Coordinates of C-alpha atoms in Angstrom, one line a residue:
Chain A
M1125 CA 0.0 0.0 0.0
Y1126 CA 1.1 3.5 -0.8
T1127 CA 1.3 6.1 1.9
F1128 CA 1.0 9.8 0.9
S1129 CA 4.1 11.4 2.2
S1130 CA 3.4 14.4 4.4
R1131 CA 5.9 16.5 2.5
L1132 CA 4.1 15.9 -0.8
K1133 CA 0.8 16.6 0.9
T1134 CA 2.1 19.9 2.3
F1135 CA 3.6 20.8 -1.1
S1136 CA 0.2 20.2 -2.9
L1137 CA -1.7 22.2 -0.2
I1138 CA 0.8 25.1 -0.6
L1139 CA 0.4 24.9 -4.4
M1140 CA -3.4 25.1 -4.0
A1141 CA -3.2 28.0 -1.5
V1142 CA -0.7 30.0 -3.6
G1143 CA -2.8 29.2 -6.7
L1144 CA -6.0 30.4 -5.0
L1145 CA -4.4 33.6 -3.9
G1146 CA -3.1 34.3 -7.4
I1147 CA -6.4 33.5 -9.0
G1148 CA -8.1 35.9 -6.5
Y1149 CA -5.5 38.5 -7.4
G1150 CA -6.2 38.0 -11.1
F1151 CA -9.9 38.7 -10.6
Y1152 CA -9.3 41.5 -8.2
S1153 CA -6.8 43.3 -10.5
A1154 CA -8.9 42.9 -13.7
P1155 CA -10.3 46.3 -14.8
K1156 CA -14.0 46.8 -14.0
D1157 CA -14.9 49.6 -16.4
I1158 CA -13.6 51.5 -19.4
Q1159 CA -12.0 54.3 -17.4
E1160 CA -9.6 51.8 -15.9
V1161 CA -8.9 50.4 -19.3
E1162 CA -8.2 53.8 -20.7
A1163 CA -5.7 54.4 -17.9
L1164 CA -4.1 51.0 -18.5
L1165 CA -3.8 51.6 -22.2
A1166 CA -2.4 55.1 -21.7
A1167 CA 0.3 53.7 -19.3
D1168 CA 1.0 51.0 -21.9
S1169 CA 1.4 53.2 -24.9
H1170 CA 3.9 55.4 -23.1
G1171 CA 6.1 52.3 -23.2
S1172 CA 6.3 51.5 -19.5
H1173 CA 6.0 47.8 -20.3
G1174 CA 5.9 47.2 -24.0
E1175 CA 4.7 43.7 -24.7
A1176 CA 5.7 42.1 -27.9
S1177 CA 2.1 41.5 -28.7
H1178 CA 1.5 45.2 -29.0
A1179 CA 4.0 45.6 -31.8
T1180 CA 2.1 43.1 -33.8
T1181 CA -1.5 44.3 -33.2
A1182 CA -3.7 43.5 -36.1
V1183 CA -4.2 46.2 -38.8
A1184 CA -7.8 46.7 -37.7
H1185 CA -6.6 47.6 -34.3
D1186 CA -3.9 50.1 -35.3
E1187 CA -6.5 52.7 -36.0
H1188 CA -8.0 52.2 -32.6
A1189 CA -4.7 52.1 -30.9
A1190 CA -3.7 55.4 -32.4
T1191 CA -6.7 57.0 -30.9
T1192 CA -5.7 55.9 -27.5
S1193 CA -2.3 57.5 -27.8
H1194 CA -2.3 60.6 -25.8
S1195 CA 1.1 61.8 -27.0
D1196 CA -0.2 63.7 -30.0
K1197 CA -2.4 66.4 -28.4
A1198 CA -3.0 68.2 -31.6
E1199 CA -4.6 65.2 -33.1
K1200 CA -6.6 64.6 -30.0
A1201 CA -8.1 68.0 -30.2
N1202 CA -9.4 67.2 -33.7
H1203 CA -11.3 64.2 -32.6
S1204 CA -14.5 64.0 -34.4
V1205 CA -17.6 62.4 -32.9
K1206 CA -17.1 59.3 -34.9
E1207 CA -13.6 58.8 -33.6
D1208 CA -14.8 59.2 -30.1
A1209 CA -17.4 56.5 -30.7
E1210 CA -14.7 54.3 -32.2
H1211 CA -12.4 55.0 -29.2
K1212 CA -15.2 54.0 -26.8
E1213 CA -15.8 50.8 -28.8
H1214 CA -12.2 49.9 -28.7
L1215 CA -12.0 50.5 -24.9
E1216 CA -15.0 48.2 -24.5
H1217 CA -13.4 45.6 -26.6
V1218 CA -10.2 45.7 -24.5
L1219 CA -12.3 45.7 -21.4
H1220 CA -13.9 42.5 -22.4
Q1221 CA -10.5 41.0 -23.2
L1222 CA -9.0 42.1 -19.9
S1223 CA -12.0 41.0 -17.8
N1224 CA -11.8 37.6 -19.6
K1225 CA -8.2 37.2 -18.7
P1226 CA -8.5 35.7 -15.2
W1227 CA -11.5 33.5 -16.4
A1228 CA -9.6 32.3 -19.4
A1229 CA -6.5 31.5 -17.2
V1230 CA -8.7 29.4 -14.9
Y1231 CA -10.5 27.8 -17.8
V1232 CA -7.3 26.7 -19.6
A1233 CA -5.7 25.2 -16.5
C1234 CA -9.0 23.5 -15.5
I1235 CA -9.6 21.9 -18.9
F1236 CA -6.0 21.0 -19.3
F1237 CA -5.8 19.0 -16.1
M1238 CA -9.3 17.5 -16.6
L1239 CA -8.5 16.3 -20.1
L1240 CA -5.1 15.1 -19.0
S1241 CA -6.8 12.6 -16.6
L1242 CA -9.3 11.8 -19.4
G1243 CA -6.3 11.0 -21.7
T1244 CA -5.1 8.7 -19.0
L1245 CA -8.5 7.1 -18.8
A1246 CA -8.5 6.6 -22.6
F1247 CA -5.1 5.0 -22.5
Y1248 CA -6.2 2.7 -19.6
A1249 CA -9.3 1.6 -21.6
I1250 CA -7.1 0.9 -24.7
Q1251 CA -4.8 -1.2 -22.6
Q1252 CA -7.7 -3.2 -21.3
V1253 CA -9.2 -3.8 -24.7
A1254 CA -5.9 -4.5 -26.4
Q1255 CA -5.2 -7.1 -23.6
A1256 CA -1.8 -5.6 -23.3
G1257 CA 0.6 -7.9 -21.5
W1258 CA 3.0 -5.2 -20.2
S1259 CA 0.7 -2.6 -18.6
P1260 CA -1.4 -4.3 -15.9
V1261 CA 1.3 -3.5 -13.2
L1262 CA 0.6 0.1 -14.0
F1263 CA -3.3 -0.1 -13.9
R1264 CA -3.5 1.2 -10.3
V1265 CA -1.3 4.1 -11.2
M1266 CA -3.6 5.0 -14.1
Q1267 CA -6.6 4.6 -11.8
G1268 CA -5.0 6.9 -9.4
I1269 CA -4.4 9.6 -12.0
T1270 CA -8.0 9.2 -13.3
A1271 CA -9.2 9.8 -9.8
Y1272 CA -8.8 13.5 -10.6
L1273 CA -11.5 13.2 -13.3
P1274 CA -14.6 13.6 -11.0
F1275 CA -13.1 16.6 -9.2
G1276 CA -11.9 18.2 -12.4
S1277 CA -15.3 17.5 -14.1
V1278 CA -17.2 19.2 -11.3
I1279 CA -15.1 22.3 -11.3
F1280 CA -15.2 22.4 -15.1
F1281 CA -18.9 22.0 -15.2
V1282 CA -19.4 24.8 -12.7
I1283 CA -17.2 27.1 -14.9
L1284 CA -19.4 26.1 -17.9
V1285 CA -22.5 27.0 -15.9
L1286 CA -21.0 30.3 -14.9
C1287 CA -20.2 31.0 -18.5
G1288 CA -23.9 30.4 -19.3
L1289 CA -24.9 32.7 -16.4
H1290 CA -22.9 35.5 -18.1
F1291 CA -20.2 35.9 -15.4
N1292 CA -17.7 36.2 -18.3
H1293 CA -17.4 36.5 -22.0
L1294 CA -15.4 33.4 -22.7
F1295 CA -17.9 32.1 -25.2
I1296 CA -19.2 35.1 -27.2
W1297 CA -22.1 33.0 -28.6
L1298 CA -23.5 32.8 -25.1
D1299 CA -24.1 36.5 -25.2
P1300 CA -27.6 37.2 -26.7
E1301 CA -26.4 40.8 -27.5
V1302 CA -23.6 39.4 -29.7
V1303 CA -25.8 36.8 -31.3
A1304 CA -28.5 39.4 -32.2
H1305 CA -26.0 41.1 -34.4
D1306 CA -24.2 38.1 -35.8
K1307 CA -25.8 36.2 -38.7
L1308 CA -23.2 33.5 -38.6
I1309 CA -23.8 32.6 -35.0
Q1310 CA -27.5 32.9 -35.5
T1311 CA -27.4 30.1 -38.1
K1312 CA -25.4 28.0 -35.6
S1313 CA -27.7 28.6 -32.7
G1314 CA -29.5 25.3 -33.3
Y1315 CA -26.3 23.7 -32.0
L1316 CA -24.7 26.5 -30.0
N1317 CA -27.4 27.3 -27.5
F1318 CA -26.9 27.2 -23.7
P1319 CA -29.4 24.4 -22.7
F1320 CA -28.3 22.0 -25.4
W1321 CA -24.6 22.8 -24.8
I1322 CA -24.7 22.3 -21.0
I1323 CA -26.8 19.1 -21.3
R1324 CA -24.2 17.7 -23.7
A1325 CA -21.5 18.6 -21.3
G1326 CA -23.3 16.9 -18.5
I1327 CA -23.8 13.7 -20.5
F1328 CA -20.2 13.6 -21.6
L1329 CA -18.8 14.2 -18.1
L1330 CA -21.2 11.7 -16.5
G1331 CA -20.4 9.1 -19.1
W1332 CA -16.6 9.3 -18.6
N1333 CA -16.9 9.4 -14.9
A1334 CA -19.3 6.4 -14.9
Y1335 CA -16.8 4.4 -16.8
R1336 CA -14.0 5.4 -14.5
Y1337 CA -16.1 4.6 -11.4
F1338 CA -17.3 1.1 -12.5
S1339 CA -14.0 0.2 -14.1
R1340 CA -12.1 0.8 -10.9
K1341 CA -14.8 -1.0 -8.9
N1342 CA -14.6 -4.1 -11.1
C1343 CA -10.8 -4.0 -11.0
L1344 CA -10.9 -4.0 -7.2
A1345 CA -13.6 -6.7 -7.2
Q1346 CA -11.4 -8.8 -9.5
D1347 CA -8.7 -8.9 -6.8
E1348 CA -11.0 -10.8 -4.5
A1349 CA -12.8 -12.9 -7.1
D1350 CA -12.2 -16.5 -7.8
D1351 CA -12.9 -16.3 -11.6
N1352 CA -12.5 -13.8 -14.3
T1353 CA -16.1 -12.4 -14.6
F1354 CA -15.0 -8.9 -13.4
Y1355 CA -12.2 -8.8 -15.8
K1356 CA -14.5 -9.7 -18.7
K1357 CA -17.0 -7.1 -17.6
N1358 CA -14.2 -4.5 -17.6
F1359 CA -13.1 -5.6 -21.0
K1360 CA -16.6 -5.2 -22.5
M1361 CA -17.1 -1.9 -20.7
S1362 CA -13.8 -0.5 -21.9
A1363 CA -14.7 -1.4 -25.5
L1364 CA -18.0 0.4 -25.1
F1365 CA -16.4 3.3 -23.4
L1366 CA -13.9 3.8 -26.2
V1367 CA -16.7 4.0 -28.7
F1368 CA -18.5 6.5 -26.5
F1369 CA -15.3 8.3 -25.8
I1370 CA -14.3 9.0 -29.4
V1371 CA -17.7 10.4 -30.3
T1372 CA -18.0 12.5 -27.2
E1373 CA -14.4 13.6 -27.4
S1374 CA -14.9 15.0 -30.8
I1375 CA -18.1 16.9 -29.8
M1376 CA -16.4 18.0 -26.6
S1377 CA -13.6 19.6 -28.6
W1378 CA -16.2 21.6 -30.7
D1379 CA -18.2 22.6 -27.6
W1380 CA -15.5 23.6 -25.2
I1381 CA -12.7 24.8 -27.4
M1382 CA -13.7 25.4 -31.0
S1383 CA -16.8 27.3 -30.1
I1384 CA -14.6 29.9 -28.4
D1385 CA -14.0 31.0 -32.0
P1386 CA -17.6 30.4 -33.3
H1387 CA -16.8 31.8 -36.8
W1388 CA -14.1 29.2 -37.4
F1389 CA -14.3 25.5 -37.9
S1390 CA -11.9 22.7 -38.7
T1391 CA -12.7 19.1 -39.3
L1392 CA -9.7 17.4 -37.7
F1393 CA -9.9 19.6 -34.6
G1394 CA -11.3 16.8 -32.4
W1395 CA -8.3 14.5 -33.2
Y1396 CA -5.9 17.3 -32.7
V1397 CA -7.3 18.0 -29.2
F1398 CA -7.3 14.3 -28.5
A1399 CA -3.6 13.9 -29.4
S1400 CA -2.7 16.8 -27.2
F1401 CA -4.3 15.5 -24.0
F1402 CA -3.6 11.8 -24.8
V1403 CA 0.1 12.4 -24.9
S1404 CA -0.1 14.5 -21.8
G1405 CA -2.0 11.7 -20.0
I1406 CA 0.7 9.1 -21.0
T1407 CA 3.4 11.5 -19.9
T1408 CA 1.7 11.9 -16.6
I1409 CA 1.5 8.1 -16.2
C1410 CA 5.2 7.9 -16.9
M1411 CA 6.1 10.7 -14.4
V1412 CA 3.9 9.3 -11.6
T1413 CA 5.3 5.9 -12.2
L1414 CA 8.8 7.1 -12.0
Y1415 CA 8.0 9.0 -8.8
L1416 CA 6.4 6.0 -7.1
K1417 CA 9.2 3.7 -8.4
S1418 CA 11.8 6.0 -7.0
K1419 CA 10.1 5.8 -3.6
G1420 CA 10.2 2.1 -3.8
Y1421 CA 6.5 1.4 -4.2
L1422 CA 6.4 -0.3 -7.6
E1423 CA 8.3 -3.5 -7.1
H1424 CA 7.4 -5.1 -10.4
V1425 CA 7.9 -2.1 -12.6
N1426 CA 11.2 -2.3 -14.5
T1427 CA 12.9 -0.2 -17.0
S1428 CA 11.1 -2.1 -19.8
H1429 CA 7.8 -0.7 -18.6
I1430 CA 9.2 2.7 -18.5
H1431 CA 10.7 2.2 -21.9
D1432 CA 7.3 1.3 -23.3
L1433 CA 5.7 4.4 -21.8
A1434 CA 8.5 6.5 -23.2
K1435 CA 7.9 5.1 -26.6
F1436 CA 4.3 6.1 -26.3
M1437 CA 5.3 9.6 -25.3
F1438 CA 7.6 9.8 -28.3
G1439 CA 5.1 8.3 -30.8
I1440 CA 2.1 10.3 -29.7
S1441 CA 4.1 13.5 -29.6
V1442 CA 4.9 12.9 -33.3
F1443 CA 1.2 12.1 -33.9
W1444 CA 0.2 15.4 -32.3
T1445 CA 2.7 17.2 -34.5
Y1446 CA 1.3 15.4 -37.6
L1447 CA -2.2 16.7 -36.7
W1448 CA -0.9 20.2 -35.8
F1449 CA 0.8 20.5 -39.1
S1450 CA -1.9 18.9 -41.1
Q1451 CA -4.4 21.4 -39.7
F1452 CA -2.1 24.3 -40.1
M1453 CA -0.7 23.5 -43.5
L1454 CA -4.1 22.7 -45.1
I1455 CA -5.5 26.1 -44.0
W1456 CA -2.2 28.0 -44.8
Y1457 CA -2.0 26.5 -48.2
A1458 CA -5.6 27.2 -49.3
N1459 CA -5.6 30.5 -47.5
I1460 CA -9.4 30.8 -47.5
P1461 CA -10.2 34.0 -45.6
E1462 CA -12.9 32.6 -43.3
E1463 CA -10.6 29.8 -42.1
V1464 CA -7.2 31.5 -42.1
T1465 CA -8.0 34.3 -39.7
Y1466 CA -7.6 31.6 -37.0
F1467 CA -3.9 31.2 -37.7
V1468 CA -3.3 34.8 -38.7
T1469 CA -4.2 36.0 -35.2
R1470 CA -2.1 33.2 -33.7
I1471 CA 0.9 33.9 -35.8
Q1472 CA 0.7 37.7 -35.4
E1473 CA -0.2 37.9 -31.8
F1474 CA 0.9 34.6 -30.3
N1475 CA 4.0 34.0 -32.4
L1476 CA 6.3 32.6 -29.7
P1477 CA 3.7 30.4 -27.9
F1478 CA 2.4 29.2 -31.3
F1479 CA 5.7 28.1 -32.7
G1480 CA 7.2 27.4 -29.3
A1481 CA 4.6 24.8 -28.7
V1482 CA 5.9 22.9 -31.8
A1483 CA 9.4 23.1 -30.5
M1484 CA 8.4 21.9 -27.1
N1485 CA 6.0 19.2 -28.2
F1486 CA 7.9 17.9 -31.2
L1487 CA 11.5 18.9 -31.7
F1488 CA 12.5 18.5 -28.1
P1489 CA 10.9 15.1 -27.4
V1490 CA 11.8 13.7 -30.8
L1491 CA 15.5 14.5 -30.5
I1492 CA 15.6 13.3 -26.8
L1493 CA 13.4 10.3 -26.9
I1494 CA 14.6 8.8 -30.2
N1495 CA 17.5 7.2 -28.3
T1496 CA 16.7 3.7 -26.9
D1497 CA 19.0 4.1 -23.9
F1498 CA 17.6 7.5 -23.0
K1499 CA 14.1 6.0 -22.8
R1500 CA 15.2 4.1 -19.7
I1501 CA 17.0 7.0 -17.9
T1502 CA 14.8 8.6 -15.2
W1503 CA 16.1 12.1 -15.3
V1504 CA 15.9 12.2 -19.1
L1505 CA 12.3 11.1 -19.0
V1506 CA 11.4 13.6 -16.2
M1507 CA 13.0 16.4 -18.2
A1508 CA 11.3 15.4 -21.5
G1509 CA 8.0 14.8 -19.6
T1510 CA 8.1 18.3 -18.1
V1511 CA 8.7 19.9 -21.4
I1512 CA 5.9 17.9 -23.0
L1513 CA 3.4 18.8 -20.3
L1514 CA 4.4 22.5 -20.4
G1515 CA 4.2 22.3 -24.2
H1516 CA 0.7 20.9 -24.1
Y1517 CA -0.4 23.5 -21.6
I1518 CA 0.9 26.1 -24.1
D1519 CA -1.0 24.2 -26.8
F1520 CA -4.3 24.6 -24.9
F1521 CA -3.3 28.2 -24.1
N1522 CA -3.0 28.8 -27.9
M1523 CA -6.3 27.2 -28.6
I1524 CA -8.3 29.3 -26.0
M1525 CA -6.5 32.6 -25.4
P1526 CA -6.7 34.2 -28.9
G1527 CA -10.5 33.9 -28.9
T1528 CA -10.9 35.2 -25.3
V1529 CA -8.2 37.7 -24.5
G1530 CA -6.7 38.3 -27.9
D1531 CA -3.6 40.5 -28.0
Q1532 CA -4.0 41.2 -24.2
W1533 CA -2.5 37.8 -23.4
F1534 CA 0.3 37.4 -21.0
I1535 CA 1.6 34.5 -19.0
G1536 CA 1.4 36.3 -15.7
I1537 CA 0.1 35.8 -12.2
P1538 CA -3.5 34.7 -13.1
E1539 CA -2.2 32.1 -15.6
I1540 CA 0.6 30.7 -13.5
A1541 CA -1.5 30.7 -10.3
S1542 CA -4.3 28.8 -12.1
V1543 CA -1.8 26.1 -13.2
L1544 CA -0.4 25.9 -9.6
F1545 CA -3.9 25.6 -8.1
F1546 CA -5.0 22.8 -10.4
L1547 CA -1.6 21.1 -10.2
G1548 CA -1.8 21.2 -6.4
L1549 CA -5.4 19.8 -6.5
F1550 CA -4.3 17.2 -9.0
I1551 CA -1.4 16.0 -6.9
Y1552 CA -3.5 16.0 -3.8
V1553 CA -6.4 14.0 -5.3
V1554 CA -4.2 11.6 -7.3
F1555 CA -1.8 10.6 -4.5
T1556 CA -4.7 10.4 -2.0
A1557 CA -6.4 8.0 -4.4
L1558 CA -3.2 5.9 -4.8
T1559 CA -3.3 5.2 -1.0
K1560 CA -6.8 3.7 -1.3
A1561 CA -5.8 0.4 -3.1
P1562 CA -2.8 -1.9 -3.4
L1563 CA -0.6 -0.8 -6.3
L1564 CA -0.5 -4.2 -7.8
P1565 CA -3.7 -5.8 -9.1
K1566 CA -3.9 -9.3 -7.8
R1567 CA -5.9 -11.5 -10.1
N1568 CA -5.6 -9.8 -13.5
P1569 CA -5.1 -12.5 -16.1
F1570 CA -2.1 -10.7 -17.5
I1571 CA -0.5 -9.7 -14.3
E1572 CA 2.2 -12.5 -14.3
E1573 CA 3.2 -11.6 -17.8
S1574 CA 3.3 -8.0 -16.9
K1575 CA 5.5 -8.6 -13.8
H1576 CA 8.0 -10.4 -16.0
F1577 CA 7.7 -8.0 -18.9
H1578 CA 11.0 -7.5 -20.5
Y1579 CA 11.9 -5.8 -23.7
Chain B
M35 CA 48.6 -27.0 -40.0
S36 CA 45.1 -27.9 -41.0
N37 CA 42.3 -25.6 -40.2
K38 CA 39.9 -27.7 -38.3
V39 CA 36.5 -26.6 -37.0
I40 CA 33.8 -28.3 -35.0
Y41 CA 30.2 -28.2 -36.2
A42 CA 28.0 -28.9 -33.2
I43 CA 24.4 -29.3 -34.4
Y44 CA 21.4 -28.9 -32.2
N45 CA 17.7 -29.3 -33.0
D46 CA 16.2 -27.0 -30.3
D47 CA 16.9 -23.3 -29.7
D48 CA 16.7 -23.6 -25.9
V49 CA 19.4 -26.3 -26.0
L50 CA 21.4 -24.1 -28.4
M51 CA 21.2 -21.1 -26.0
D52 CA 22.4 -23.3 -23.1
A53 CA 25.2 -24.7 -25.2
V54 CA 26.3 -21.2 -26.2
K55 CA 26.4 -20.1 -22.6
K56 CA 28.4 -23.2 -21.6
T57 CA 30.8 -22.7 -24.5
R58 CA 31.4 -19.1 -23.5
A59 CA 31.9 -20.1 -19.9
A60 CA 34.5 -22.8 -21.0
H61 CA 36.2 -20.0 -23.0
Y62 CA 36.0 -21.8 -26.4
H63 CA 35.9 -19.3 -29.2
I64 CA 32.6 -19.4 -31.1
E65 CA 33.3 -18.7 -34.8
D66 CA 29.7 -18.5 -35.8
V67 CA 26.2 -19.7 -35.1
F68 CA 23.8 -20.6 -37.8
T69 CA 20.0 -20.7 -37.1
P70 CA 16.9 -21.1 -39.3
F71 CA 15.2 -18.1 -37.5
P72 CA 16.1 -15.3 -35.1
V73 CA 16.7 -16.8 -31.7
H74 CA 15.8 -14.2 -29.1
G75 CA 18.7 -13.3 -26.9
L76 CA 21.3 -15.2 -28.9
D77 CA 23.4 -12.2 -29.6
K78 CA 23.5 -11.3 -25.9
A79 CA 24.5 -14.9 -25.0
M80 CA 27.3 -14.8 -27.6
G81 CA 28.4 -11.5 -26.4
L82 CA 28.1 -9.7 -29.7
A83 CA 28.4 -5.9 -29.7
P84 CA 25.1 -4.1 -30.3
T85 CA 24.4 -2.9 -33.8
R86 CA 25.0 0.7 -34.8
L87 CA 22.6 0.6 -37.7
A88 CA 20.1 2.9 -36.0
I89 CA 22.8 5.5 -35.6
C90 CA 23.6 5.3 -39.3
A91 CA 19.9 5.7 -40.1
F92 CA 19.7 8.8 -38.0
I93 CA 22.7 10.4 -39.8
Y94 CA 21.3 9.3 -43.2
G95 CA 18.0 11.0 -42.2
L96 CA 19.8 14.2 -41.4
C97 CA 21.4 14.0 -44.9
G98 CA 18.0 13.5 -46.4
I99 CA 16.5 16.6 -44.8
S100 CA 19.5 18.6 -45.7
F101 CA 19.3 17.5 -49.3
A102 CA 15.6 18.3 -49.5
T103 CA 16.1 21.7 -47.9
W104 CA 18.9 22.6 -50.2
M105 CA 17.1 21.3 -53.3
M106 CA 13.8 23.1 -52.6
N107 CA 15.6 26.3 -51.6
Y108 CA 17.7 26.3 -54.7
I109 CA 14.9 25.5 -57.1
M110 CA 12.0 27.4 -55.6
I111 CA 13.7 30.3 -53.9
Q112 CA 17.1 31.0 -55.4
D113 CA 17.0 29.9 -59.0
W114 CA 13.6 30.9 -60.3
P115 CA 11.4 32.4 -57.6
Q116 CA 8.1 32.5 -59.5
D117 CA 4.8 33.5 -58.1
I118 CA 2.9 30.3 -58.2
G119 CA -0.7 30.7 -57.0
G120 CA 0.3 33.5 -54.7
K121 CA 2.7 31.4 -52.6
P122 CA 5.4 33.6 -51.1
S123 CA 8.7 32.7 -52.6
F124 CA 10.8 35.5 -51.1
S125 CA 12.5 33.3 -48.5
Y126 CA 12.6 29.6 -47.6
I127 CA 10.9 30.0 -44.3
E128 CA 7.9 31.9 -45.8
N129 CA 7.0 29.0 -48.1
M130 CA 8.2 26.2 -45.8
P131 CA 4.9 24.6 -45.0
S132 CA 4.6 23.5 -48.6
F133 CA 8.0 22.0 -48.6
V134 CA 7.5 20.0 -45.4
P135 CA 5.9 17.0 -47.2
I136 CA 9.0 16.7 -49.4
M137 CA 11.4 17.3 -46.6
F138 CA 9.7 14.5 -44.6
E139 CA 9.7 12.0 -47.4
E140 CA 13.3 12.7 -48.3
T141 CA 14.3 12.1 -44.7
V142 CA 12.5 8.8 -44.6
F143 CA 13.7 7.8 -48.0
F144 CA 17.4 8.5 -47.2
A145 CA 17.2 7.0 -43.8
A146 CA 15.5 3.8 -45.0
H147 CA 17.3 3.1 -48.2
L148 CA 20.8 4.0 -47.1
M149 CA 20.3 2.0 -43.9
V150 CA 19.2 -1.0 -45.9
I151 CA 22.2 -0.7 -48.3
T152 CA 24.5 -0.3 -45.3
F153 CA 23.0 -3.5 -43.9
Y154 CA 23.6 -5.4 -47.2
M155 CA 27.2 -4.1 -47.3
R156 CA 28.1 -4.8 -43.7
S157 CA 26.5 -8.3 -43.9
R158 CA 27.9 -9.0 -47.4
L159 CA 24.6 -9.7 -49.1
W160 CA 24.1 -9.3 -52.8
P161 CA 22.2 -11.0 -55.7
F162 CA 24.9 -13.5 -56.9
K163 CA 26.5 -14.1 -53.6
E164 CA 27.4 -17.7 -53.0
A165 CA 25.5 -19.1 -50.0
E166 CA 27.5 -19.9 -47.0
N167 CA 25.5 -22.7 -45.3
P168 CA 27.7 -25.1 -43.5
D169 CA 24.8 -27.5 -43.5
V170 CA 21.6 -27.2 -45.5
R171 CA 19.5 -28.2 -42.5
T172 CA 20.4 -25.0 -40.7
T173 CA 17.9 -23.2 -42.9
D174 CA 15.1 -25.5 -42.0
D175 CA 15.1 -27.0 -38.5
H176 CA 18.7 -27.3 -37.2
F177 CA 21.0 -25.0 -35.3
L178 CA 24.8 -25.1 -35.8
M179 CA 27.6 -23.8 -33.7
E180 CA 31.0 -23.5 -35.3
V181 CA 34.0 -23.6 -33.0
A182 CA 37.7 -23.5 -34.0
V183 CA 39.9 -26.5 -33.0
N184 CA 43.4 -25.9 -31.6
D185 CA 44.9 -29.4 -31.0
N186 CA 42.1 -30.1 -28.5
E187 CA 39.8 -32.1 -30.8
E188 CA 39.0 -34.9 -28.4
E189 CA 38.2 -32.5 -25.6
L190 CA 36.0 -30.3 -27.8
V191 CA 34.0 -33.3 -29.2
S192 CA 33.2 -34.7 -25.8
F193 CA 32.4 -31.2 -24.5
F194 CA 29.9 -30.5 -27.3
K195 CA 28.4 -34.0 -26.9
S196 CA 27.7 -33.1 -23.3
T197 CA 25.9 -29.9 -24.3
G198 CA 23.2 -31.8 -26.0
A199 CA 24.3 -31.6 -29.6
V200 CA 22.6 -34.1 -31.8
E201 CA 25.7 -34.3 -34.0
V202 CA 29.3 -33.2 -33.6
N203 CA 31.3 -33.1 -36.8
V204 CA 35.0 -32.2 -37.2
I205 CA 35.5 -30.5 -40.5
D206 CA 38.7 -29.7 -42.3
K207 CA 38.2 -26.1 -43.5
N208 CA 40.7 -24.9 -46.0

């Protein structure tokens, strides 16, 4: 049995406390009205802290930005009524972006950690259905990681409800004011309307959590059983779950990520999101396994198991890149205006995170994990895993931020604090769950093979 | 001095593995082992050095991507930078996404083919090469270990009999 070390527990509680403070600060410091925004922009345009994003503000914004510059007084004196209206409109636009910032920061961190444990769950189900002979010694680790799913789901669902109750402007199609003036969103309102959207979300989250709950229950029951009925039940349930998962995963990616940019659509988006959180899930399995192994809790896990996980990290990282590039290149090549704006904003305003994600999620892991010997070395894997996880956080950041905060993005206190809070919660929940059951399944039909797995 | 070798023939891979380990423990020099199929772990038991073919392939892949980059840059950007359907041909990086499929394929092509050719050269395989089976049965269901004899013929024969060989032949190899 695993015992949650008090140091790790304290560490996770500190992360949560610091995270909460930072999140609170993010909400507290967000501007409340356009006067504050005006003051902020004035301070900004005098170059007190020139963000890179400001240099690359889209052409449409330049005009507005010029009006906010107070340096040229002569020009300001000549402001016509129309310019004043435009100026006000611009301030309102920036106000929305800035008041979205703390919300978007929480949203990205929340969806990232929830999907990460969902990715682990999908990996776990695949291992069951594939009757993998190597992984049963890791099943309890995976179940520990997926223990975060119910907690993550509840928080995430609450955030979705708050979006629907107009506490924020993360999803512009949830704003009846916007929809009233937007023909494109109006035609999509049969799908993008709050009741349908929130019911879908509820069904998806319930379905995933139900599989997690019963699968773990059966796995524990199998330990005490004297035949394989529970194993067979789990096998069938996992197969059904995978079918449910791939449908709901696809729709989930439209609902919770793609609809942030409701004027844009991409057909392989669901797969792309899947690859992103799937590789994060596998990386998490690997890192938690390495941690538990280093503490001496996983007697039967050898370097071959670690090697297999590292191969998955490597392979799925490449798969993510393949989808990233396919989505990008198809749209870049055809350059159809209604599709390409998605990447234009990202390249102009999110240049470093956009291409940095490719370096972190592809170049780095590929060059490090291509070596067979490296795939067995703990510190190499921890380093590669950290870069992959950070890279996929950035990936989710890139998917959500441009549509919510636009050129006002920054990885500052609200963003980092949100990650710390959810990381602390994740560690606390996962390692508490790991203490609840023995780390080695007893009567799994493949457990002997798995114990002696050697590659 | 005649060049004598012992052919110890086995009909089971487990017996062969044991025999190889015993032969190594007794410090007899194994010239070669012939098997009809890959015997898992045989190279380790024989103490063979790991292959460096993968390292070659990686380097060949780097050559491939360099070649593709040089070729596309020369043709599309340097030599005749035409406007083809509005694609920006001012610099390589601007038009890179459209070159990636070629860069990828060239990398795989170089890595795969040059590695295969390296394998053929290093293992001396070519179309009209004379086969080197010491015993035709080794391609079907027998395993053969070849060990050099240095004036210890009697000792070797009895040793290999004891390792479970179905046949132990002393051959004069010239």
